[in-house]
PDB file of C-alpha atoms in Angstrom:
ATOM      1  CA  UNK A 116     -12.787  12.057  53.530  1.00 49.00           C
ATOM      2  CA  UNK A 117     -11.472  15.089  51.722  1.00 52.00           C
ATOM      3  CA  UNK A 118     -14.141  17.792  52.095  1.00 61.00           C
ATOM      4  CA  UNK A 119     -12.745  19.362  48.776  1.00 68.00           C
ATOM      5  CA  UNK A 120     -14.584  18.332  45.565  1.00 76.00           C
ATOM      6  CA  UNK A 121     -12.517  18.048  42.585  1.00 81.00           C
ATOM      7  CA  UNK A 122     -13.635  18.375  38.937  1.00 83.00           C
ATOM      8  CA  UNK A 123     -11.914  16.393  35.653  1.00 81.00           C
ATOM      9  CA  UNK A 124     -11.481  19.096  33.320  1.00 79.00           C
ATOM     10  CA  UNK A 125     -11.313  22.414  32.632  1.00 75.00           C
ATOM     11  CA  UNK A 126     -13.433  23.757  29.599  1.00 82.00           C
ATOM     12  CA  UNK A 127     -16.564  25.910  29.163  1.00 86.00           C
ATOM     13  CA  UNK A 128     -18.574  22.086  31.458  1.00 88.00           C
ATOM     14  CA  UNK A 129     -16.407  22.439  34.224  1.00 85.00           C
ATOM     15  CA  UNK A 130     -16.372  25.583  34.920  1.00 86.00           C
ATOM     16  CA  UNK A 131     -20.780  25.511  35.014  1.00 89.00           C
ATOM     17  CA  UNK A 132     -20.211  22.691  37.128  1.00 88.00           C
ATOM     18  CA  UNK A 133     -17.923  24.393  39.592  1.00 86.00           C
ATOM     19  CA  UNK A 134     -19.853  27.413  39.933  1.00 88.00           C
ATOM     20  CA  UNK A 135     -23.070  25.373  40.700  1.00 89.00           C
ATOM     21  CA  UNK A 136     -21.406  23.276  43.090  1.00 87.00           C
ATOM     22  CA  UNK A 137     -20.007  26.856  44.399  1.00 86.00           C
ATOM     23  CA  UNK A 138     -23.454  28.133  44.895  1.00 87.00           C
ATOM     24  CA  UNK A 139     -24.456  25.686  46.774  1.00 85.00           C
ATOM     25  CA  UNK A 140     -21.528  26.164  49.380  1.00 83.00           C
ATOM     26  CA  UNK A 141     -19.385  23.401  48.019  1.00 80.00           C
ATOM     27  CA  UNK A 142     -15.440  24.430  47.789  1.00 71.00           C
ATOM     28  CA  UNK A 143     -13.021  23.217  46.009  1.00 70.00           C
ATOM     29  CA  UNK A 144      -8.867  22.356  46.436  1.00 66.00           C
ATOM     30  CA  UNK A 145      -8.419  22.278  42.322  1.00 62.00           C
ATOM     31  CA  UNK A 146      -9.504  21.470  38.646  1.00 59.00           C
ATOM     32  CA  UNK A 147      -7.707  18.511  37.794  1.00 62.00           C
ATOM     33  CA  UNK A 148      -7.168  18.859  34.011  1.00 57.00           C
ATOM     34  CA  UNK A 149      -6.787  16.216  31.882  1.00 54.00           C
ATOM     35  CA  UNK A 150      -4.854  16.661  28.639  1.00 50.00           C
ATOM     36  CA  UNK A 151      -3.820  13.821  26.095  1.00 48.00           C
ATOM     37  CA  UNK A 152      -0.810  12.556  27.149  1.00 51.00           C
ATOM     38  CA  UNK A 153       1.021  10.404  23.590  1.00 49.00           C
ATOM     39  CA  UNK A 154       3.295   8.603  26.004  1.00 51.00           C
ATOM     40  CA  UNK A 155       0.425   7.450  28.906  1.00 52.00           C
ATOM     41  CA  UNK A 156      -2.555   5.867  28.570  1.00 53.00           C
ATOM     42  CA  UNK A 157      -3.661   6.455  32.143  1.00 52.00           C
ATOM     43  CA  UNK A 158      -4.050   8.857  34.829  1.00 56.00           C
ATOM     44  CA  UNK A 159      -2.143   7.748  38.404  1.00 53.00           C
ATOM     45  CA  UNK A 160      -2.578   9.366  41.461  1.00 52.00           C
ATOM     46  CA  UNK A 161       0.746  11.132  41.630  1.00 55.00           C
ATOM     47  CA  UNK A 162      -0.146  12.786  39.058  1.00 58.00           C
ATOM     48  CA  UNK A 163      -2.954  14.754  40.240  1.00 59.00           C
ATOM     49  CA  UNK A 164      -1.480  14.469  43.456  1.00 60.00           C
ATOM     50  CA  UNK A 165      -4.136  12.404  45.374  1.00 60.00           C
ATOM     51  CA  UNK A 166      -2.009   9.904  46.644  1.00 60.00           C
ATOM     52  CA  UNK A 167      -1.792  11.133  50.221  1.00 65.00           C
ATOM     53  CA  UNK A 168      -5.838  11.058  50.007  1.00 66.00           C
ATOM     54  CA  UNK A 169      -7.968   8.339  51.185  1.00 72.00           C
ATOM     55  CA  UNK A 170     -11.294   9.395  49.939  1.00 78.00           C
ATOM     56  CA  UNK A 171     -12.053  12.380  47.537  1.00 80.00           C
ATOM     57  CA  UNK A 172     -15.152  13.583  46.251  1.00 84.00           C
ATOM     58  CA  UNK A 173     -15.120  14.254  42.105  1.00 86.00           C
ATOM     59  CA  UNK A 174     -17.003  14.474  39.056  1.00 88.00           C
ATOM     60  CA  UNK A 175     -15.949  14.284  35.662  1.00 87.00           C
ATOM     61  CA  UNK A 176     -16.730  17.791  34.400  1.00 86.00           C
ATOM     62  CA  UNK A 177     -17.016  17.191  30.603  1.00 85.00           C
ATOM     63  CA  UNK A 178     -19.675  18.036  28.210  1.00 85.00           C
ATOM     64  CA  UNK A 179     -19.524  15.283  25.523  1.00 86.00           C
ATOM     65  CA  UNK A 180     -20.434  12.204  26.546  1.00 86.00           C
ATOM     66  CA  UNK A 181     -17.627   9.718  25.038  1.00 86.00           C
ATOM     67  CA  UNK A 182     -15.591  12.056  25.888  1.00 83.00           C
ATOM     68  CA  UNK A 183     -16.554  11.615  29.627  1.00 83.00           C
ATOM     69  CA  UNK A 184     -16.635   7.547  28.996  1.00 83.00           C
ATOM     70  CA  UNK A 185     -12.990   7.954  27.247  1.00 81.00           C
ATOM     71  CA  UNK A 186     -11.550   9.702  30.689  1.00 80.00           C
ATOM     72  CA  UNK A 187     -13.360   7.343  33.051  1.00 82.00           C
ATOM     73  CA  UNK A 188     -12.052   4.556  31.321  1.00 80.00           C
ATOM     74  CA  UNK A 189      -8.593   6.219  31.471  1.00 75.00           C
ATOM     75  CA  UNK A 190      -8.624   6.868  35.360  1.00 76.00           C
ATOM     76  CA  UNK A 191      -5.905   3.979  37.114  1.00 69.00           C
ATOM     77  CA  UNK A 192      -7.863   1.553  38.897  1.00 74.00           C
ATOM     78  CA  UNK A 193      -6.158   2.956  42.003  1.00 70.00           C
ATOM     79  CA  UNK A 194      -7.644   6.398  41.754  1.00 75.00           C
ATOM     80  CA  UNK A 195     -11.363   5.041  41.368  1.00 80.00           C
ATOM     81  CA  UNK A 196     -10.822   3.494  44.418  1.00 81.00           C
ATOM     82  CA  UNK A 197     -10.881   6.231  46.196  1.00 81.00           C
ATOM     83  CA  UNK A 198     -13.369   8.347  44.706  1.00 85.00           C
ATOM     84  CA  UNK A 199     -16.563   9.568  45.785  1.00 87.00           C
ATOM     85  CA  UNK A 200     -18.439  10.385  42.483  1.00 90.00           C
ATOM     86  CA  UNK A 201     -20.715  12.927  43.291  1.00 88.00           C
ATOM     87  CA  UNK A 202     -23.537  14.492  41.378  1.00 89.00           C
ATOM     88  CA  UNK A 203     -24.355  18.497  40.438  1.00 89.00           C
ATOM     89  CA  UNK A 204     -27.701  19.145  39.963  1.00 90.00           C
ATOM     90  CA  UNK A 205     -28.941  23.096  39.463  1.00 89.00           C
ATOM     91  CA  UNK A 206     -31.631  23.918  42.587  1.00 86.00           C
ATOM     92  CA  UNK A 207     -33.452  25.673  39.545  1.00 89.00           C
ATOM     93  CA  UNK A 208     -33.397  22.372  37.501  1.00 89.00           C
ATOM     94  CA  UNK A 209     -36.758  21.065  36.575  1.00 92.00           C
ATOM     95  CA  UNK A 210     -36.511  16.768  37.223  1.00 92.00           C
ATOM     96  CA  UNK A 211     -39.387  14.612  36.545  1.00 94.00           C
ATOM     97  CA  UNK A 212     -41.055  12.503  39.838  1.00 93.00           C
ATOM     98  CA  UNK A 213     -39.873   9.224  37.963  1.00 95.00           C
ATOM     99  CA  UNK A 214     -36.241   9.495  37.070  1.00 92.00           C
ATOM    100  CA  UNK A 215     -33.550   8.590  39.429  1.00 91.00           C
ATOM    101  CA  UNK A 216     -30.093  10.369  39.371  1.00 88.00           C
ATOM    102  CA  UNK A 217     -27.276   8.308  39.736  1.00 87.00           C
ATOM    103  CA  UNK A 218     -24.025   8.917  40.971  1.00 87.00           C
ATOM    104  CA  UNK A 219     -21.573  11.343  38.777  1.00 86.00           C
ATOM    105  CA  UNK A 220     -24.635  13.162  37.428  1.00 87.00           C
ATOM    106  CA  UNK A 221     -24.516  16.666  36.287  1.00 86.00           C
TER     107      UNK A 221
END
């Protein structure tokens, strides 16, 4: 598997995100930015240039929440199959016994 992580987006989210994931000795090949494209409705690999890849490790690195839905759901099918969603959580974050995080969590 890739040992990078990369991050979908690139605003004010992201960049918390990647300096989290930074701190805790994480590195990164790239911010893969998304940006509304009129003429496709998806995201393919050779786009972001993962095609080559097997496995990656990502997270969607966007604040609002449809907004985050809205990209997922625009991700080719062939793309999700190779990602590892991970999850960012802050070591100073204060998480209750009973919740669970799930994959993709920041």
């Amino acid at each position: 598997m890739d040992s990078a992580f990369y991050i979908f987006g690139s605003g004010s989210h992201a960049k918390v995100i990647k300096s989290e994931l930074c701190s805790q000795g994480k590195l990164f090949k790239k911010f893969i930015v998304l940006e509304k494209n009129e003429k496709k409705d998806q995201i393919t690999l050779d786009e972001i240039g993962l095609n080559n890849l097997k496995k990656i490790n990502a997270i969607i690195g966007v604040g609002d929440p449809n907004l985050r839905h809205t990209i997922l759901n625009n991700i080719n099918k062939d793309i999700l199959k190779k990602i590892n969603w991970i999850s960012c959580i802050s070591k100073s974050a204060h998480i209750q016994d009973d919740v669970i995080i799930g994959d993709g969590v920041c």
